[in-house]
mmCIF file of C-alpha atoms in Angstrom:
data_model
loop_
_atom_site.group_PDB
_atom_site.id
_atom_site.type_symbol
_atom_site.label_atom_id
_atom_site.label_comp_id
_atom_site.label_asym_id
_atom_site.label_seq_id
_atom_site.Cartn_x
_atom_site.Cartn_y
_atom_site.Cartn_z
ATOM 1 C CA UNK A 1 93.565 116.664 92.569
ATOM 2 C CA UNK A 2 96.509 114.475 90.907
ATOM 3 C CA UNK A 3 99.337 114.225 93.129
ATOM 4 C CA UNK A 4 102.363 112.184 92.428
ATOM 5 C CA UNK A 5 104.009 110.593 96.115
ATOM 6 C CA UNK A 6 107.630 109.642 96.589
ATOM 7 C CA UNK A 7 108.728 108.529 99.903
ATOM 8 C CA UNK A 8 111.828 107.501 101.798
ATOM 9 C CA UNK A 9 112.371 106.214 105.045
ATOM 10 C CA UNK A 10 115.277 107.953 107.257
ATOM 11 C CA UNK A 11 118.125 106.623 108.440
ATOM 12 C CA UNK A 12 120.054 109.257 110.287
ATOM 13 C CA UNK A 13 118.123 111.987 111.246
ATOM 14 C CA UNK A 14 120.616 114.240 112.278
ATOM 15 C CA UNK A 15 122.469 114.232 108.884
ATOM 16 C CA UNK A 16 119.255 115.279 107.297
ATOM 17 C CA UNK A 17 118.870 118.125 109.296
ATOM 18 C CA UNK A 18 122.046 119.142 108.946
ATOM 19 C CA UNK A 19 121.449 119.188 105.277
ATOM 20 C CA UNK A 20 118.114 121.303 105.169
ATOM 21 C CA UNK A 21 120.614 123.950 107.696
ATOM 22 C CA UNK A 22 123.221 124.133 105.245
ATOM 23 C CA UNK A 23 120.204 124.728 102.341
ATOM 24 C CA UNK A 24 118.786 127.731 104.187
ATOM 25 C CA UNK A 25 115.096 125.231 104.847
ATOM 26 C CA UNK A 26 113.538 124.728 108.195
ATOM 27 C CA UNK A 27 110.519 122.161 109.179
ATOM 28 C CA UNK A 28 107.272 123.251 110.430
ATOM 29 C CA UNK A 29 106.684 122.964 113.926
ATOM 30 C CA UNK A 30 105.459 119.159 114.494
ATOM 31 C CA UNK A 31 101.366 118.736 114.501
ATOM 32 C CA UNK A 32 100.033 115.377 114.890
ATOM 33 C CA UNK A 33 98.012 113.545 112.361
ATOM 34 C CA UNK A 34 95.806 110.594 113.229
ATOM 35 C CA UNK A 35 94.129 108.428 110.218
ATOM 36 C CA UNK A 36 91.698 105.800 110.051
ATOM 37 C CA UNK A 37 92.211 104.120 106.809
ATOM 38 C CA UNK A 38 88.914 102.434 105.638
ATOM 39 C CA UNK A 39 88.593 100.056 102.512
ATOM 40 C CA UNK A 40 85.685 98.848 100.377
ATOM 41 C CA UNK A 41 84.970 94.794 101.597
ATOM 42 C CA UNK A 42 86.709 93.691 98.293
ATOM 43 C CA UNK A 43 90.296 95.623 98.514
ATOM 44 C CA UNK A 44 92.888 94.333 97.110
ATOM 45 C CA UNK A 45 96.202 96.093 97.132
ATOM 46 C CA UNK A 46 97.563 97.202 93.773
ATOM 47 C CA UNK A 47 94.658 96.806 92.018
ATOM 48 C CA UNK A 48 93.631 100.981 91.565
ATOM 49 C CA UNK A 49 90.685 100.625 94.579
ATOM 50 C CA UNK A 50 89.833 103.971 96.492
ATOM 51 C CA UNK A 51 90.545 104.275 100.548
ATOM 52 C CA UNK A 52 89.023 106.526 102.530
ATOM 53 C CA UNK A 53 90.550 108.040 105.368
ATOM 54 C CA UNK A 54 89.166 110.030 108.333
ATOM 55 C CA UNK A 55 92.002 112.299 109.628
ATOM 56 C CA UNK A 56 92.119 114.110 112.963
ATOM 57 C CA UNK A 57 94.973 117.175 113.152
ATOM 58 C CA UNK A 58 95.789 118.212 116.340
ATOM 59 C CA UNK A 59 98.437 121.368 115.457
ATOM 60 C CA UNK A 60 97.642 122.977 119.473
ATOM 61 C CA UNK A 61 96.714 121.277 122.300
ATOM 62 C CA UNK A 62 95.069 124.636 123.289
ATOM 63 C CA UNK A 63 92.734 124.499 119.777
ATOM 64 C CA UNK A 64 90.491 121.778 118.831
ATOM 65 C CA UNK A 65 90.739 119.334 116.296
ATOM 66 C CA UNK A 66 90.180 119.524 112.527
ATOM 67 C CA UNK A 67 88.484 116.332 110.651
ATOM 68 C CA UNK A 68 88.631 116.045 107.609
ATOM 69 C CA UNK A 69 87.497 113.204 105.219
ATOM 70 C CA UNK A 70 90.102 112.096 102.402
ATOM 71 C CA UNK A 71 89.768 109.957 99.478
ATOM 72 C CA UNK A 72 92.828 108.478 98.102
ATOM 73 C CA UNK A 73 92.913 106.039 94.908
ATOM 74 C CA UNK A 74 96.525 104.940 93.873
ATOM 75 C CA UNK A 75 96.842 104.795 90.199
ATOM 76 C CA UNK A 76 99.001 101.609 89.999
ATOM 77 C CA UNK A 77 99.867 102.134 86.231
ATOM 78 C CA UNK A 78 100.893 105.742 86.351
ATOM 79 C CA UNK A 79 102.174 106.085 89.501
ATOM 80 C CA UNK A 80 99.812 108.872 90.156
ATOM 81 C CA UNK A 81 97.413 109.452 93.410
ATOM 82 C CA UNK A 82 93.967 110.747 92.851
ATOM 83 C CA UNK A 83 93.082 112.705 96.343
ATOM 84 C CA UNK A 84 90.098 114.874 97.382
ATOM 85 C CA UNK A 85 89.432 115.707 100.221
ATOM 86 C CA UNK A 86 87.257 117.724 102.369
ATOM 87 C CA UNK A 87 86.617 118.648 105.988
ATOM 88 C CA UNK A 88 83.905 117.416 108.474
ATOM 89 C CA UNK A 89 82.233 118.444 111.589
ATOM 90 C CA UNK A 90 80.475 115.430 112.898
ATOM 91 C CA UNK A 91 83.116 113.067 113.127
ATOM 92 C CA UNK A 92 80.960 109.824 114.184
ATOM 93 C CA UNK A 93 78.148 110.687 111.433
ATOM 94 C CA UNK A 94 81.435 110.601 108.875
ATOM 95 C CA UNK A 95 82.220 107.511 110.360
ATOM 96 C CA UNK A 96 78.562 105.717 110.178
ATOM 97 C CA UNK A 97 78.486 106.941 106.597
ATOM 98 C CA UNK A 98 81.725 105.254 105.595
ATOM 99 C CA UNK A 99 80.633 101.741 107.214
ATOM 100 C CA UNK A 100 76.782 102.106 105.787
ATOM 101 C CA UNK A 101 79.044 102.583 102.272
ATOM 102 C CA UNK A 102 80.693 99.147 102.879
ATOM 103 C CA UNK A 103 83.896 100.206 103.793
ATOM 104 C CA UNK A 104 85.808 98.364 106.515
ATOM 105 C CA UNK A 105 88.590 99.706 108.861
ATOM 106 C CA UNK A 106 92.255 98.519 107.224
ATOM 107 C CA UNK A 107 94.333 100.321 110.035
ATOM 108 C CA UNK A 108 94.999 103.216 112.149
ATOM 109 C CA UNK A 109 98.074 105.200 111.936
ATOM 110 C CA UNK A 110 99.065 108.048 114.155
ATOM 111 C CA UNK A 111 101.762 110.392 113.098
ATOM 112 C CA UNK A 112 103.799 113.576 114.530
ATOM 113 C CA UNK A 113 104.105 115.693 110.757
ATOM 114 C CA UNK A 114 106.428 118.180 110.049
ATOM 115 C CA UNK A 115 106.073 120.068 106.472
ATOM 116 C CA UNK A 116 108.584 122.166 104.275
ATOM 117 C CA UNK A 117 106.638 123.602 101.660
ATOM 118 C CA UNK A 118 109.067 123.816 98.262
ATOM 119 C CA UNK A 119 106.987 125.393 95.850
ATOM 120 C CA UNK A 120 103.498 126.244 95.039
ATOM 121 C CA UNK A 121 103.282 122.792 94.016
ATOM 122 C CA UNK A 122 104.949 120.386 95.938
ATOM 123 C CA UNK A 123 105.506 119.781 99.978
ATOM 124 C CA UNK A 124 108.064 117.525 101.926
ATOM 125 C CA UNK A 125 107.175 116.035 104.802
ATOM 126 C CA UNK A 126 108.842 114.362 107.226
ATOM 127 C CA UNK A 127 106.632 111.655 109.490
ATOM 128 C CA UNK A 128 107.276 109.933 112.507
ATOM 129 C CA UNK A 129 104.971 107.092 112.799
ATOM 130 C CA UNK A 130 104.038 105.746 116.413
ATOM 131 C CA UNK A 131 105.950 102.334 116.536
ATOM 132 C CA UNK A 132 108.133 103.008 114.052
ATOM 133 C CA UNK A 133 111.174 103.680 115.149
ATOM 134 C CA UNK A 134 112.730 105.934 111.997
ATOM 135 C CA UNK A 135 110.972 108.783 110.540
ATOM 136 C CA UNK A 136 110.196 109.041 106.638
ATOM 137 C CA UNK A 137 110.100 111.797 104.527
ATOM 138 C CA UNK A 138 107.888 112.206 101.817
ATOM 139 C CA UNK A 139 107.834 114.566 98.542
ATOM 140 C CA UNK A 140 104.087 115.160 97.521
ATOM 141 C CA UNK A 141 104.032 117.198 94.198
ATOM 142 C CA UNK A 142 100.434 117.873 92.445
ATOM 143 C CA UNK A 143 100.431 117.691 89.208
ATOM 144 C CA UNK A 144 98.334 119.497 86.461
ATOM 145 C CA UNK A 145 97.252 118.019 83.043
ATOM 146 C CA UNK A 146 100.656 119.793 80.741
ATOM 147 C CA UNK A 147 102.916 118.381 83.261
ATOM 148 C CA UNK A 148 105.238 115.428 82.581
ATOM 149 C CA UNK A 149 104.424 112.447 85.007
ATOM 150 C CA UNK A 150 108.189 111.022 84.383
ATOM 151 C CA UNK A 151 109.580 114.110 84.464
ATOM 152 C CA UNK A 152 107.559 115.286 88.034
ATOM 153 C CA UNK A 153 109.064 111.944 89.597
ATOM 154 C CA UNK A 154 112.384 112.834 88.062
ATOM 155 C CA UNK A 155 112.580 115.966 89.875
ATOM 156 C CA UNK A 156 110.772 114.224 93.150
ATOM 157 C CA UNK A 157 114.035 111.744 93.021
ATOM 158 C CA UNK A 158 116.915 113.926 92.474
ATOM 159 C CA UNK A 159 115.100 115.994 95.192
ATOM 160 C CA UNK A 160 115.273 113.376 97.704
ATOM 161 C CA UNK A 161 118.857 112.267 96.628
ATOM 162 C CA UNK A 162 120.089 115.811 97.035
ATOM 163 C CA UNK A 163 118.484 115.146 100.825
ATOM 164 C CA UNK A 164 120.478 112.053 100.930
ATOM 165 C CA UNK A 165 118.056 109.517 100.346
ATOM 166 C CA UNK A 166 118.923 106.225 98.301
ATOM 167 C CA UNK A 167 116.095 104.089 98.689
ATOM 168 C CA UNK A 168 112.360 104.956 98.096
ATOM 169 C CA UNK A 169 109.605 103.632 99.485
ATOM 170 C CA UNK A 170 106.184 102.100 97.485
ATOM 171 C CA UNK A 171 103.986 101.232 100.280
ATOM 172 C CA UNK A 172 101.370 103.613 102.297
ATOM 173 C CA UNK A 173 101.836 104.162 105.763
ATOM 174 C CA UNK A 174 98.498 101.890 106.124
ATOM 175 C CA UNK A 175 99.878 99.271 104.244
ATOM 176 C CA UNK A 176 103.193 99.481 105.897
ATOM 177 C CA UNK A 177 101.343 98.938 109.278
ATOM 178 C CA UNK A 178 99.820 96.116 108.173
ATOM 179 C CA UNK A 179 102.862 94.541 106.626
ATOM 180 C CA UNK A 180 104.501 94.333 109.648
ATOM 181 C CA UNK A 181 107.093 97.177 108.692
ATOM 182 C CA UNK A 182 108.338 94.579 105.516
ATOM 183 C CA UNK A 183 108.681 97.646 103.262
ATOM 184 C CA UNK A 184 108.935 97.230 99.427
ATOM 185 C CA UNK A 185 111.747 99.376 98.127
ATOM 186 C CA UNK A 186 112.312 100.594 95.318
ATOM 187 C CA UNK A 187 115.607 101.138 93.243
ATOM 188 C CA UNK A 188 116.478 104.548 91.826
ATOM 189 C CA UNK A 189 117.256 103.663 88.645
#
């Protein structure tokens, strides 16, 4: 599936939630999301390679854990994210198959996720990483083959500037924990 990904880190919380109160919108209750982010041996960033990423969901503590195995591959050109994804029931068999592919571990991050699902189409999301000490919300919208990619990311902006976001955010949350939290922002305009 095509999915275009705009993301913003938050600086006061409070005010944001104040904002989806005043819209009539309420989060999800929280579930947490762990990822191991796994790259092929020659990964370079910004260069269009596929990661793979095994993702445990806890959304219960009283119901067990869903895997699932994701492929991600960042269309640098376009903007665009490429993502399949599907689920698996022997966790350490998913993980021997990635390493006998060649992939190597990039990073582990560990999230608490809370969703507010727009449209058909397209999902907030608001994520507080562990060791990070703001959360970030991120707009995922997929896209289908009619649909505007400039005008998608249009709407995905004005969306998160309506939520009172200025800056947006290029990185992954894997490459963001391997930066050291430098982040790489990116203008509006």
């Amino acid at each position: 599936m095509k999915k275009l990904i705009v993301k913003s880190q938050l600086v006061d919380r409070a005010k944001f939630d104040r904002k989806l109160a005043n819209i009539g919108m309420v989060l999800s209750s929280a579930i947490w999301q762990h990822e191991r982010v796994y790259v092929a041996h020659d990964y370079r960033p910004r260069m269009n390679y596929p990661r793979l990423m095994l993702r445990t969901e806890v959304a219960a503590t009283d119901q067990p854990a869903r895997y699932a195995l994701r492929l991600k591959r960042h269309i640098e050109d376009s903007g665009v994210d490429w993502v399949n994804s599907t689920l698996v029931a022997d966790y350490t068999e998913a993980t021997m198959m990635i390493h006998q592919l060649g992939y190597r571990k990039m990073t582990e991050v560990s999230r608490q996720r809370q969703e507010l699902v727009l449209d058909e189409r397209t999902v907030i999301y608001l994520d507080t990483l562990e060791g990070v000490p703001q959360p970030f919300l991120k707009i995922e919208a997929e896209l289908t083959d009619e649909m505007s990619v400039e005008a998608v990311r249009k709407e995905l902006f004005t969306t998160l500037d309506l939520l009172g976001q200025e800056t947006f955010l290029m990185q992954t949350y894997a490459e963001l924990m391997t930066e050291q939290m430098q982040p790489y922002y990116l203008p509006k305009n």
